[in-house]
CSV table of C-alpha atoms and ligand atoms in Angstrom, one decimal:
chain,number,residue,atom,x,y,z
A,114,MET,CA,18.8,-29.6,13.7
A,115,THR,CA,15.1,-30.5,13.6
A,116,HIS,CA,14.0,-28.2,10.8
A,117,ASP,CA,14.9,-27.8,7.2
A,118,VAL,CA,13.6,-24.3,7.0
A,119,LEU,CA,13.1,-21.5,9.5
A,120,VAL,CA,10.7,-18.6,8.6
A,121,LEU,CA,11.1,-15.4,10.5
A,122,GLY,CA,7.8,-13.6,10.8
A,123,GLY,CA,4.3,-15.2,10.9
A,124,GLY,CA,2.6,-12.6,8.7
A,125,ALA,CA,1.0,-13.1,5.3
A,126,ALA,CA,4.2,-13.9,3.4
A,127,GLY,CA,5.8,-16.0,6.1
A,128,LEU,CA,2.8,-18.3,6.8
A,129,PHE,CA,2.1,-18.7,3.1
A,130,ALA,CA,5.7,-19.6,2.3
A,131,ALA,CA,5.8,-22.0,5.2
A,132,ALA,CA,2.7,-23.8,4.0
A,133,VAL,CA,4.0,-24.2,0.5
A,134,ALA,CA,7.4,-25.5,1.6
A,135,GLY,CA,5.6,-27.8,4.2
A,136,ARG,CA,3.5,-29.3,1.4
A,137,ARG,CA,6.7,-30.2,-0.4
A,138,GLY,CA,7.8,-32.2,2.6
A,139,ARG,CA,10.1,-29.7,4.2
A,140,ARG,CA,10.2,-29.5,8.0
A,141,VAL,CA,9.4,-25.9,8.6
A,142,ALA,CA,9.1,-23.6,11.7
A,143,VAL,CA,7.7,-20.1,11.7
A,144,LEU,CA,9.0,-17.8,14.4
A,145,GLU,CA,6.6,-15.0,15.3
A,146,ARG,CA,7.2,-12.5,18.1
A,147,ASN,CA,3.5,-11.7,18.7
A,148,GLY,CA,1.2,-13.9,20.8
A,149,ILE,CA,-0.8,-14.6,17.7
A,150,PRO,CA,0.4,-14.8,14.1
A,151,GLY,CA,-1.0,-12.6,11.3
A,152,ARG,CA,-2.1,-9.5,13.3
A,153,LYS,CA,-1.8,-7.3,10.3
A,154,ILE,CA,-4.1,-9.5,8.3
A,155,LEU,CA,-6.7,-9.1,11.0
A,156,ILE,CA,-6.8,-5.3,10.7
A,157,SER,CA,-6.4,-5.3,7.0
A,158,GLY,CA,-9.1,-4.0,4.6
A,159,GLY,CA,-11.0,-2.5,7.5
A,160,GLY,CA,-11.3,-6.0,9.1
A,161,ARG,CA,-12.4,-7.7,5.9
A,162,CYS,CA,-9.0,-8.2,4.3
A,163,ASN,CA,-8.7,-7.1,0.7
A,164,PHE,CA,-6.8,-10.3,-0.1
A,165,THR,CA,-6.1,-9.8,-3.8
A,166,ASN,CA,-7.0,-7.7,-6.9
A,167,LEU,CA,-8.4,-9.2,-10.1
A,168,TYR,CA,-6.4,-6.8,-12.2
A,169,CYS,CA,-3.0,-7.4,-10.7
A,170,ARG,CA,-0.2,-6.3,-13.1
A,171,PRO,CA,3.5,-5.5,-12.5
A,172,GLU,CA,2.6,-1.9,-13.1
A,173,HIS,CA,0.8,-1.9,-9.8
A,174,PHE,CA,4.1,-2.2,-7.9
A,175,LEU,CA,6.9,0.3,-7.0
A,176,SER,CA,10.5,-0.8,-6.8
A,177,ASP,CA,13.9,0.5,-7.7
A,178,ASN,CA,13.9,-2.4,-10.1
A,179,PRO,CA,10.4,-2.6,-11.6
A,180,HIS,CA,10.9,-5.9,-13.4
A,181,PHE,CA,11.9,-7.9,-10.3
A,182,ALA,CA,8.4,-8.8,-9.2
A,183,ARG,CA,7.2,-10.0,-12.7
A,184,SER,CA,8.3,-13.6,-12.5
A,185,ALA,CA,6.8,-14.4,-9.1
A,186,LEU,CA,3.6,-12.5,-9.9
A,187,ALA,CA,3.2,-14.5,-13.1
A,188,ARG,CA,3.8,-17.8,-11.3
A,189,TYR,CA,1.2,-17.2,-8.6
A,190,THR,CA,-1.8,-15.1,-9.8
A,191,PRO,CA,-4.9,-13.7,-8.2
A,192,ALA,CA,-6.8,-16.7,-9.7
A,193,ASP,CA,-4.5,-19.1,-7.8
A,194,PHE,CA,-5.3,-17.4,-4.5
A,195,ILE,CA,-9.0,-17.2,-5.3
A,196,ARG,CA,-9.0,-21.0,-5.9
A,197,LEU,CA,-7.5,-21.5,-2.5
A,198,VAL,CA,-10.0,-19.1,-0.9
A,199,GLU,CA,-12.9,-21.0,-2.5
A,200,ARG,CA,-11.4,-24.3,-1.5
A,201,HIS,CA,-11.6,-23.1,2.1
A,202,GLY,CA,-15.2,-22.1,1.7
A,203,ILE,CA,-14.6,-18.4,2.2
A,204,ARG,CA,-17.2,-16.1,0.7
A,205,TYR,CA,-16.0,-12.9,-0.9
A,206,HIS,CA,-17.1,-10.0,-3.0
A,207,GLU,CA,-15.5,-7.4,-5.3
A,208,LYS,CA,-15.9,-4.0,-3.7
A,209,THR,CA,-14.5,-1.8,-6.4
A,210,LEU,CA,-11.7,-1.7,-9.0
A,211,GLY,CA,-11.1,-5.5,-8.8
A,212,GLN,CA,-10.6,-5.4,-5.0
A,213,LEU,CA,-11.7,-8.7,-3.4
A,214,PHE,CA,-12.8,-8.7,0.2
A,215,CYS,CA,-14.1,-11.4,2.6
A,216,ASP,CA,-17.9,-11.2,3.1
A,217,GLY,CA,-17.2,-12.2,6.7
A,218,SER,CA,-14.0,-11.2,8.3
A,219,ALA,CA,-10.2,-11.1,7.8
A,220,GLN,CA,-10.0,-13.9,10.4
A,221,GLU,CA,-11.1,-16.3,7.7
A,222,VAL,CA,-7.9,-15.5,5.6
A,223,LEU,CA,-5.8,-16.0,8.7
A,224,ASP,CA,-7.6,-19.3,9.4
A,225,LEU,CA,-6.9,-20.4,5.9
A,226,LEU,CA,-3.2,-19.8,6.3
A,227,LEU,CA,-3.0,-21.5,9.7
A,228,ASN,CA,-5.0,-24.5,8.4
A,229,GLU,CA,-2.7,-24.8,5.4
A,230,CYS,CA,0.3,-24.7,7.8
A,231,ALA,CA,-1.3,-27.3,10.1
A,232,GLU,CA,-2.0,-29.6,7.1
A,233,SER,CA,1.7,-29.3,6.1
A,234,SER,CA,2.9,-30.0,9.7
A,235,VAL,CA,4.5,-26.5,10.0
A,236,ASP,CA,5.4,-25.5,13.6
A,237,VAL,CA,4.1,-22.0,14.2
A,238,VAL,CA,6.0,-20.7,17.3
A,239,THR,CA,4.4,-17.6,18.7
A,240,GLY,CA,5.8,-15.2,21.4
A,241,CYS,CA,9.2,-15.8,19.8
A,242,ASP,CA,11.1,-12.6,19.5
A,243,VAL,CA,14.0,-13.1,17.1
A,244,ARG,CA,17.1,-11.1,18.2
A,245,ARG,CA,19.9,-12.1,15.9
A,246,VAL,CA,20.9,-14.4,13.1
A,247,GLU,CA,24.3,-16.0,12.5
A,248,SER,CA,25.6,-17.8,9.5
A,249,GLY,CA,24.6,-21.4,9.2
A,250,PHE,CA,21.8,-20.4,10.1
A,251,LEU,CA,21.6,-19.9,13.8
A,252,VAL,CA,18.6,-17.9,15.0
A,253,ARG,CA,18.9,-16.4,18.5
A,254,THR,CA,15.6,-15.6,20.1
A,255,ALA,CA,14.6,-14.2,23.5
A,256,ASP,CA,14.2,-17.8,24.7
A,257,GLY,CA,16.5,-20.1,22.9
A,258,THR,CA,18.2,-20.8,19.6
A,259,PHE,CA,16.9,-22.4,16.4
A,260,GLU,CA,19.0,-23.8,13.6
A,261,ALA,CA,18.4,-24.7,10.0
A,262,PRO,CA,20.2,-24.7,6.7
A,263,LYS,CA,17.6,-22.4,5.0
A,264,LEU,CA,16.3,-19.2,6.4
A,265,ILE,CA,13.3,-17.1,5.0
A,266,VAL,CA,13.1,-13.6,6.3
A,267,ALA,CA,9.5,-12.4,6.2
A,268,THR,CA,9.5,-9.8,9.0
A,269,GLY,CA,7.6,-7.2,7.0
A,270,GLY,CA,8.2,-3.4,7.0
A,271,LEU,CA,8.2,-0.7,9.7
A,272,SER,CA,4.5,0.3,9.5
A,273,ILE,CA,2.6,0.1,12.8
A,274,SER,CA,5.1,-1.0,15.4
A,275,LYS,CA,2.4,-1.5,18.0
A,276,ILE,CA,1.3,-4.6,16.2
A,277,GLY,CA,4.8,-6.1,15.9
A,278,ALA,CA,6.7,-4.3,13.2
A,279,THR,CA,10.5,-4.3,13.7
A,280,ASP,CA,13.6,-3.5,11.7
A,281,LEU,CA,14.9,-7.1,12.1
A,282,GLY,CA,14.7,-7.9,8.4
A,283,TYR,CA,16.8,-4.9,7.4
A,284,ARG,CA,19.3,-5.6,10.2
A,285,ILE,CA,19.8,-9.2,8.9
A,286,ALA,CA,20.2,-7.9,5.4
A,287,ASN,CA,22.8,-5.4,6.6
A,288,GLU,CA,24.7,-8.0,8.6
A,289,PHE,CA,25.0,-10.2,5.6
A,290,GLY,CA,26.2,-7.3,3.5
A,291,LEU,CA,23.1,-6.8,1.4
A,292,ARG,CA,22.1,-3.4,0.2
A,293,ILE,CA,18.9,-1.7,1.4
A,294,VAL,CA,16.8,0.9,-0.5
A,295,PRO,CA,16.0,3.3,2.4
A,296,PRO,CA,12.6,2.4,3.9
A,297,ARG,CA,9.9,5.1,3.8
A,298,PRO,CA,6.2,5.3,4.7
A,299,ALA,CA,3.9,4.7,1.8
A,300,LEU,CA,0.1,4.5,1.4
A,301,VAL,CA,0.1,7.2,4.1
A,302,PRO,CA,-1.8,10.4,4.7
A,303,LEU,CA,0.1,13.6,3.8
A,304,LEU,CA,0.4,16.7,6.0
A,305,PHE,CA,-0.3,20.3,5.1
A,306,ASP,CA,2.4,22.9,5.8
A,307,GLN,CA,1.5,25.6,8.3
A,308,ALA,CA,0.1,28.0,5.7
A,309,ASP,CA,-2.1,25.3,4.0
A,310,ARG,CA,-3.3,24.1,7.4
A,311,ALA,CA,-4.6,27.6,8.1
A,312,ARG,CA,-6.1,27.9,4.7
A,313,TRP,CA,-8.0,24.6,4.7
A,314,ASP,CA,-8.7,24.4,8.4
A,315,GLY,CA,-12.1,23.1,9.4
A,316,LEU,CA,-12.7,21.0,6.2
A,317,SER,CA,-11.9,17.7,8.0
A,318,GLY,CA,-14.3,15.1,6.6
A,319,VAL,CA,-15.0,16.8,3.3
A,320,ALA,CA,-14.3,14.4,0.4
A,321,ALA,CA,-14.3,14.6,-3.4
A,322,THR,CA,-13.4,12.4,-6.4
A,323,VAL,CA,-10.2,13.8,-7.8
A,324,THR,CA,-7.2,12.9,-9.9
A,325,ALA,CA,-4.1,13.2,-7.7
A,326,ARG,CA,-0.7,13.2,-9.4
A,327,ALA,CA,2.8,12.8,-7.9
A,328,ASP,CA,6.1,12.1,-9.6
A,329,GLY,CA,4.5,11.0,-12.9
A,330,ALA,CA,1.8,8.7,-11.4
A,331,ALA,CA,-1.9,9.6,-11.4
A,332,PHE,CA,-4.8,8.2,-9.4
A,333,ARG,CA,-8.5,9.0,-9.9
A,334,GLU,CA,-10.1,8.2,-6.6
A,335,ARG,CA,-11.5,9.9,-3.5
A,336,LEU,CA,-9.6,12.6,-1.6
A,337,LEU,CA,-10.4,13.3,2.0
A,338,PHE,CA,-9.5,16.4,4.1
A,339,THR,CA,-8.2,15.5,7.6
A,340,HIS,CA,-7.4,17.6,10.6
A,341,ARG,CA,-3.8,17.7,9.6
A,342,GLY,CA,-3.8,17.4,5.8
A,343,LEU,CA,-5.1,15.1,3.1
A,344,SER,CA,-6.0,11.4,2.9
A,345,GLY,CA,-8.4,9.1,1.1
A,346,PRO,CA,-7.4,6.5,-1.6
A,347,ALA,CA,-6.2,9.1,-4.2
A,348,ILE,CA,-3.8,10.7,-1.7
A,349,LEU,CA,-2.6,7.4,-0.2
A,350,GLN,CA,-1.8,6.1,-3.7
A,351,ALA,CA,0.0,9.3,-4.6
A,352,SER,CA,1.9,9.3,-1.3
A,353,SER,CA,3.8,6.2,-2.4
A,354,TYR,CA,5.3,8.2,-5.3
A,355,TRP,CA,5.6,11.6,-3.5
A,356,GLN,CA,9.1,12.7,-2.8
A,357,PRO,CA,9.8,15.0,0.2
A,358,GLY,CA,9.8,18.6,-0.9
A,359,GLY,CA,7.8,17.8,-4.1
A,360,ALA,CA,4.3,19.0,-5.0
A,361,LEU,CA,1.1,17.1,-5.6
A,362,ASP,CA,-1.0,18.2,-8.6
A,363,VAL,CA,-4.7,17.6,-7.8
A,364,ASP,CA,-7.5,17.9,-10.4
A,365,LEU,CA,-10.5,18.7,-8.2
A,366,LEU,CA,-12.8,18.5,-11.2
A,367,PRO,CA,-11.6,15.5,-13.2
A,368,ASP,CA,-15.0,15.0,-14.9
A,369,VAL,CA,-15.8,18.6,-15.8
A,370,ASP,CA,-14.3,21.0,-18.3
A,371,ILE,CA,-15.0,24.0,-16.0
A,372,GLU,CA,-13.5,26.5,-18.4
A,373,ARG,CA,-15.8,25.4,-21.3
A,374,GLU,CA,-18.8,25.4,-18.9
A,375,LEU,CA,-18.1,28.9,-17.6
A,376,LEU,CA,-17.6,30.2,-21.2
A,377,ASP,CA,-20.8,28.6,-22.4
A,378,ARG,CA,-22.7,30.0,-19.5
A,379,ARG,CA,-21.2,33.4,-20.0
A,380,GLU,CA,-22.4,33.3,-23.6
A,381,ARG,CA,-25.9,32.7,-22.3
A,382,GLY,CA,-25.6,35.7,-20.0
A,383,ASP,CA,-25.7,33.6,-16.8
A,384,ARG,CA,-26.1,35.8,-13.7
A,385,GLN,CA,-25.0,33.2,-11.2
A,386,THR,CA,-21.7,33.6,-9.5
A,387,THR,CA,-18.7,31.4,-10.3
A,388,ARG,CA,-18.9,30.2,-6.7
A,389,SER,CA,-22.4,28.7,-7.4
A,390,VAL,CA,-21.3,27.0,-10.6
A,391,VAL,CA,-18.3,25.4,-8.9
A,392,ALA,CA,-20.5,24.4,-6.0
A,393,GLU,CA,-22.5,22.3,-8.4
A,394,HIS,CA,-19.5,20.1,-8.9
A,395,LEU,CA,-17.7,20.2,-5.5
A,396,PRO,CA,-18.9,19.9,-1.9
A,397,ARG,CA,-20.3,23.3,-0.9
A,398,ARG,CA,-17.9,23.8,2.0
A,399,LEU,CA,-14.9,23.2,-0.2
A,400,ALA,CA,-16.3,25.4,-3.0
A,401,ASP,CA,-16.9,28.2,-0.5
A,402,ARG,CA,-13.5,27.9,1.0
A,403,TRP,CA,-11.9,27.8,-2.4
A,404,PHE,CA,-13.1,31.3,-3.2
A,405,ASP,CA,-12.3,32.5,0.3
A,406,VAL,CA,-8.7,31.4,-0.1
A,407,MET,CA,-8.1,31.9,-3.8
A,408,GLY,CA,-10.0,35.1,-4.5
A,409,PRO,CA,-13.6,36.4,-4.7
A,410,ALA,CA,-16.2,34.9,-7.0
A,411,SER,CA,-17.7,37.0,-9.8
A,412,VAL,CA,-20.9,37.0,-11.8
A,413,VAL,CA,-20.4,34.5,-14.7
A,414,ALA,CA,-21.7,36.9,-17.3
A,415,MET,CA,-19.1,39.5,-16.3
A,416,THR,CA,-16.1,37.3,-15.8
A,417,GLY,CA,-13.2,37.9,-18.2
A,418,ASN,CA,-11.3,35.3,-20.2
A,419,ASP,CA,-8.2,35.5,-18.0
A,420,ASP,CA,-10.2,35.1,-14.8
A,421,VAL,CA,-12.1,32.1,-16.3
A,422,ARG,CA,-8.8,30.5,-17.3
A,423,ALA,CA,-7.2,31.2,-14.0
A,424,LEU,CA,-10.1,29.7,-12.1
A,425,ALA,CA,-10.2,26.6,-14.3
A,426,ASP,CA,-6.4,26.2,-14.1
A,427,GLY,CA,-6.5,26.5,-10.3
A,428,LEU,CA,-9.2,23.9,-9.9
A,429,HIS,CA,-7.7,21.4,-12.4
A,430,HIS,CA,-4.2,21.9,-11.1
A,431,TRP,CA,-4.4,22.5,-7.3
A,432,ARG,CA,-0.7,22.3,-6.3
A,433,ILE,CA,0.0,21.4,-2.8
A,434,THR,CA,3.4,20.9,-1.3
A,435,PRO,CA,3.0,18.6,1.8
A,436,SER,CA,5.3,19.2,4.7
A,437,GLY,CA,5.6,15.5,5.2
A,438,THR,CA,3.7,12.3,5.9
A,439,GLU,CA,1.8,10.9,8.9
A,440,GLY,CA,4.8,8.5,9.3
A,441,PHE,CA,5.2,4.8,9.8
A,442,GLU,CA,2.6,4.6,12.5
A,443,LYS,CA,-0.1,5.6,10.0
A,444,ALA,CA,1.4,4.1,6.9
A,445,GLU,CA,-0.3,1.1,5.4
A,446,VAL,CA,3.0,-0.2,4.0
A,447,THR,CA,6.7,0.5,3.9
A,448,ALA,CA,8.3,1.3,0.5
A,449,GLY,CA,11.9,0.5,0.0
A,450,GLY,CA,13.6,-2.4,1.7
A,451,VAL,CA,16.0,-5.2,0.7
A,452,ASP,CA,17.4,-4.2,-2.7
A,453,THR,CA,16.0,-6.6,-5.3
A,454,ARG,CA,19.3,-6.5,-7.2
A,455,GLU,CA,20.6,-8.6,-4.3
A,456,LEU,CA,18.0,-11.3,-4.8
A,457,SER,CA,17.0,-13.9,-7.4
A,458,SER,CA,13.7,-13.0,-8.9
A,459,GLN,CA,13.0,-16.8,-9.4
A,460,THR,CA,13.7,-17.9,-5.8
A,461,MET,CA,14.0,-14.8,-3.6
A,462,GLU,CA,17.4,-16.1,-2.5
A,463,ALA,CA,20.2,-13.7,-1.7
A,464,ARG,CA,22.7,-14.1,-4.6
A,465,ALA,CA,25.7,-13.7,-2.2
A,466,VAL,CA,24.3,-15.8,0.7
A,467,PRO,CA,23.1,-19.2,-0.3
A,468,GLY,CA,20.2,-20.4,1.8
A,469,LEU,CA,19.0,-16.9,2.9
A,470,TYR,CA,15.7,-15.6,1.4
A,471,PHE,CA,13.7,-12.5,1.7
A,472,ILE,CA,9.9,-12.2,0.9
A,473,GLY,CA,6.9,-9.9,1.4
A,474,GLU,CA,7.0,-6.3,2.5
A,475,VAL,CA,10.7,-6.4,3.7
A,476,VAL,CA,11.7,-6.5,0.1
A,477,ASP,CA,11.8,-3.3,-2.1
A,478,VAL,CA,8.5,-4.2,-3.8
A,479,THR,CA,5.5,-2.1,-2.8
A,480,GLY,CA,2.0,-2.5,-4.2
A,481,HIS,CA,-0.7,0.1,-4.9
A,482,LEU,CA,-3.7,0.2,-2.6
A,483,GLY,CA,-6.3,-2.4,-3.4
A,484,GLY,CA,-5.1,-6.0,-2.5
A,485,PHE,CA,-1.7,-5.8,-4.4
A,486,ASN,CA,0.4,-6.0,-1.2
A,487,PHE,CA,-1.2,-9.3,-0.2
A,488,GLN,CA,-0.8,-10.6,-3.7
A,489,TRP,CA,2.9,-9.9,-3.5
A,490,ALA,CA,3.0,-11.7,-0.1
A,491,TRP,CA,1.4,-14.7,-1.7
A,492,ALA,CA,3.4,-14.6,-4.9
A,493,SER,CA,6.8,-14.1,-3.2
A,494,GLY,CA,5.9,-16.7,-0.6
A,495,ASN,CA,5.0,-19.2,-3.3
A,496,ALA,CA,8.3,-18.6,-5.1
A,497,VAL,CA,10.4,-19.2,-2.0
A,498,GLY,CA,8.2,-22.1,-0.9
A,499,HIS,CA,9.0,-24.0,-4.1
A,500,ALA,CA,12.7,-23.1,-3.9
A,501,VAL,CA,13.7,-24.1,-0.4
B,168,FAD,C1,-4.0,-1.1,8.5
B,168,FAD,C2,-3.5,-1.9,7.4
B,168,FAD,C3,-4.4,-2.4,6.4
B,168,FAD,C4,-4.0,-3.1,5.3
B,168,FAD,N1,-4.9,-3.6,4.4
B,168,FAD,C5,-4.4,-4.3,3.3
B,168,FAD,C6,-5.4,-4.8,2.4
B,168,FAD,O1,-6.6,-4.8,2.7
B,168,FAD,N2,-4.9,-5.4,1.3
B,168,FAD,C7,-3.5,-5.5,1.1
B,168,FAD,O2,-3.1,-6.1,0.1
B,168,FAD,N3,-2.6,-5.0,2.0
B,168,FAD,C8,-3.1,-4.4,3.1
B,168,FAD,N4,-2.1,-3.9,4.0
B,168,FAD,C9,-0.7,-4.2,3.8
B,168,FAD,C10,-0.4,-5.7,4.1
B,168,FAD,O3,-1.0,-5.9,5.4
B,168,FAD,C11,1.1,-6.0,4.2
B,168,FAD,O4,1.7,-5.6,3.0
B,168,FAD,C12,1.3,-7.5,4.4
B,168,FAD,O5,0.8,-7.8,5.6
B,168,FAD,C13,2.8,-7.8,4.4
B,168,FAD,O6,3.0,-9.1,4.7
B,168,FAD,P1,4.4,-9.6,5.4
B,168,FAD,O7,4.2,-11.0,5.7
B,168,FAD,O8,5.5,-9.2,4.5
B,168,FAD,O9,4.6,-8.7,6.7
B,168,FAD,P2,3.7,-8.6,8.0
B,168,FAD,O10,2.3,-9.0,7.7
B,168,FAD,O11,3.9,-7.3,8.6
B,168,FAD,O12,4.3,-9.8,8.9
B,168,FAD,C14,5.6,-9.6,9.5
B,168,FAD,C15,5.6,-10.4,10.8
B,168,FAD,O13,6.9,-10.5,11.3
B,168,FAD,C16,6.8,-10.4,12.7
B,168,FAD,N5,8.1,-9.9,13.2
B,168,FAD,C17,8.7,-8.7,13.0
B,168,FAD,N6,9.9,-8.6,13.7
B,168,FAD,C18,10.0,-9.8,14.3
B,168,FAD,C19,11.0,-10.4,15.2
B,168,FAD,N7,12.1,-9.6,15.6
B,168,FAD,N8,10.9,-11.6,15.7
B,168,FAD,C20,9.8,-12.4,15.3
B,168,FAD,N9,8.8,-11.9,14.5
B,168,FAD,C21,8.9,-10.7,14.0
B,168,FAD,C22,5.7,-9.4,12.9
B,168,FAD,O14,5.2,-9.5,14.2
B,168,FAD,C23,4.7,-9.8,11.8
B,168,FAD,O15,3.7,-10.7,12.3
B,168,FAD,C24,-2.6,-3.3,5.1
B,168,FAD,C25,-1.7,-2.8,6.1
B,168,FAD,C26,-2.1,-2.1,7.2
B,168,FAD,C27,-1.2,-1.6,8.2
């Protein structure tokens, strides 16, 4: 037994945990199936890695057990990771809403992690496809067996299998008798049903700032029409809360009281059409289509109270029932995962299996869009790195 700790998965959480444990003198190996570690980091944030968020709070995370993440997040904050980024000389900027991105490229964040690992004498073994884990812990890979008394599972979720995602983490949890909250795609575009696809066909590329609501959560960000449905940050955020069969409620005019405006204009005898008024606040193509689909426009001065109210209600509460999501291949993250009630929130150790730990996306903790998922990777990695 040459290692104290084995880490399965060389992504954000695994590499960070390994470096922290290595600094404490633990002999650590990271086993990664890809030829290079951290592939998801490299494609993150459009290639610039949105590595944290200045306004990270527990409310930015979904979980069946919303309090679980608090302790780890409090013990490793965005300021801690920013200090590390600055120590490595990485230049960064805030894009919007506290989201911090590299000025250069995501490669810099991966280099930071690999340098931290190298300084802590961590062995990063690539091209190492883990097949099975047995008690002890014995880790069977495609080309040999590794053994260590402590095992950290950091194999991520199911999103984007072509860059390495597997269900290994869930299988290990299952085999050791731990419950799983069923994994589902999150931060994912939503699909129109057939009728909506026909109604909104041809609007692909049209975008507007909206408030999208699903299952009690509300996000005021951009919405984007796609060939098959809806995307953009507002929809991606809402998708994490959306339940199959449920409806989205979209306010297409979050900054305008369109009922008040139409009534005021009517008072002044405005001869414009309702279509022209709405087109002052929405992209023209969308405004035009709205009236094609929802009913003809009228001259403002001649529009009755009920029609004004119905138009305003429709625009402020556009209800869409998606037929589904674009699935794991287009999902930025996987919601659900190892049930946090099985884990210690201090150490990430499975309560029933001493020495077995789960961190990062494989756990049922899912961040909003905007750097929160990496912050969870760092925070959970830090917690386990100090525990093993
Ligand atoms: C396109 C895209 C953009 C994103 N952008 C951002 C962003 O800007 N900001 C943000 O906060 N989050 C972003 N995310 C989410 C973020 O990348 C993840 O939440 C984060 O990488 C999770 O880290 P992890 O270490 O838990 O899992 P991962 O990074 O997925 O790492 C898991 C590792 O385990 C390896 N593995 C899996 N199975 C095996 C096996 N059987 N044997 C050996 N190794 C295995 C995988 O190859 C992988 O390297 C983005 C995600 C995507 C898909």
